[in-house]
Amino acid sequence: MNLSQISSLTEDQAREYFEKIRWPNGRTCPHCGSVESTKLQGKAHRVGLYKCSGCDDQFTATIKTILEDSHLPIRTWLMAFSILCSAKKGVSALQLQRQLGLGSYRSAWHLAHRIRHAMTREPLKGLLGAGGGIVEADEMFVGGKPRKPAGRHVPGTHRGSKPRTKTPVVGLVERGGRVRARVIPDVTALTLKAAVRAHVDPSARLMTDENRAYIGLGSEFAGGHETVNHAAGEYARGDTTTNTVEGFFGLFKRGVMGSFHHISEKHMDRYLNEFSFRWDLRAVTDGERTVEAIKASEGKRLMYRMPVGN
Ligand SMILES: [Zn+2]
């Protein structure tokens, strides 16, 4: 379903749609896995409440998903999933608040972060470039001002007022496939090489720009390591380019500037997850991508208190 179809649902229909996505093979007790249960009906019971014949416990479809403990209607959740799964450049909490008619900015912000959490695909399944594929690696700095070496005075700043710093991010993109993007503490050879080793299959062909930090990785990958020299105005040589990973970075940066303006470093990975999720599922429809995100909400209940503020 697309957004307009979801927004035309009643709350009962939205719950039925959510149940169908959560239980494609029929209702299953989230406590014990039993497929035998009965619907609890009548005024004494919440709608959508079931009683398990296996463990005798009661359950609803939202138990053990990120929707558990939420006071928002399921329809609102589904709309939010649809909006975040369709927006190429992301959606600000303010936009979400307006579009969903939510009472507060805060609840829109929390809703968006819960959905970003559902979009997180951890643990990562498989390395990039397995089977001899091409993987492009690059790094970028997002937001704020460039980092200054510690202990040096930064002009225009006062003691105690920390200047906004740019956040370094490493990106690894499988040509024609998936992306991994993460905040990293620095862009030293040690950090960048560790990121490549952690995410790229040894059978892959690695491609980077001329950054010396990547030098020496060639012998660790069966396909070798090729570089393009951006400083010399070279952007492609044969099929050697880093245009794909730069395309992902460009999309993310436009999203940050257009929708979020500033993302603090502590939240950056969540937004990278959101953009990676849409990138990895770019070949399917908005509706199918929405279903995938809703499915991923299972078992992703937030076990910690969400941070406040942005
Ligand atoms: Zn049960």
Short mmCIF file of N, CA and C in Angstrom, two decimals, residues 139-142 147 165-170 182-187 265 268 272:
data_model
loop_
_atom_site.label_atom_id
_atom_site.label_comp_id
_atom_site.label_asym_id
_atom_site.label_seq_id
_atom_site.Cartn_x
_atom_site.Cartn_y
_atom_site.Cartn_z
N GLU A 139 35.31 8.31 1.94
CA GLU A 139 34.95 8.90 3.22
C GLU A 139 34.42 10.31 2.97
N MET A 140 33.61 10.80 3.90
CA MET A 140 33.09 12.17 3.76
C MET A 140 33.01 12.80 5.15
N PHE A 141 32.88 14.13 5.15
CA PHE A 141 32.65 14.85 6.40
C PHE A 141 31.28 15.51 6.31
N VAL A 142 30.48 15.34 7.36
CA VAL A 142 29.12 15.88 7.32
C VAL A 142 28.93 16.93 8.41
N ARG A 147 37.22 19.70 11.82
CA ARG A 147 37.81 19.46 13.12
C ARG A 147 39.17 20.15 13.20
N THR A 165 31.62 20.53 14.96
CA THR A 165 32.65 19.87 14.16
C THR A 165 32.01 19.01 13.08
N LYS A 166 32.76 18.80 12.04
CA LYS A 166 32.29 17.90 10.99
C LYS A 166 32.49 16.47 11.46
N THR A 167 31.55 15.60 11.08
CA THR A 167 31.61 14.21 11.49
C THR A 167 32.14 13.35 10.34
N PRO A 168 33.22 12.61 10.56
CA PRO A 168 33.73 11.75 9.49
C PRO A 168 32.90 10.47 9.35
N VAL A 169 32.62 10.12 8.11
CA VAL A 169 31.81 8.92 7.79
C VAL A 169 32.53 8.12 6.72
N VAL A 170 32.57 6.81 6.89
CA VAL A 170 33.11 5.96 5.84
C VAL A 170 31.94 5.29 5.12
N ARG A 182 29.04 4.39 8.06
CA ARG A 182 29.21 4.46 9.51
C ARG A 182 29.98 5.71 9.90
N VAL A 183 29.66 6.24 11.06
CA VAL A 183 30.50 7.29 11.65
C VAL A 183 31.80 6.64 12.10
N ILE A 184 32.91 7.31 11.82
CA ILE A 184 34.21 6.80 12.27
C ILE A 184 34.91 7.90 13.10
N PRO A 185 35.80 7.51 14.01
CA PRO A 185 36.41 8.51 14.87
C PRO A 185 37.37 9.44 14.13
N ASP A 186 37.98 8.95 13.07
CA ASP A 186 38.95 9.75 12.30
C ASP A 186 39.12 9.11 10.94
N VAL A 187 39.91 9.74 10.08
CA VAL A 187 40.09 9.18 8.73
C VAL A 187 41.54 8.73 8.53
N GLU A 265 26.51 14.34 15.97
CA GLU A 265 27.30 13.14 15.71
C GLU A 265 26.69 11.91 16.36
N MET A 268 24.03 10.49 14.10
CA MET A 268 24.34 10.38 12.67
C MET A 268 24.15 8.96 12.12
N LEU A 272 22.17 7.55 8.82
CA LEU A 272 22.88 6.75 7.81
C LEU A 272 22.14 5.43 7.58
#
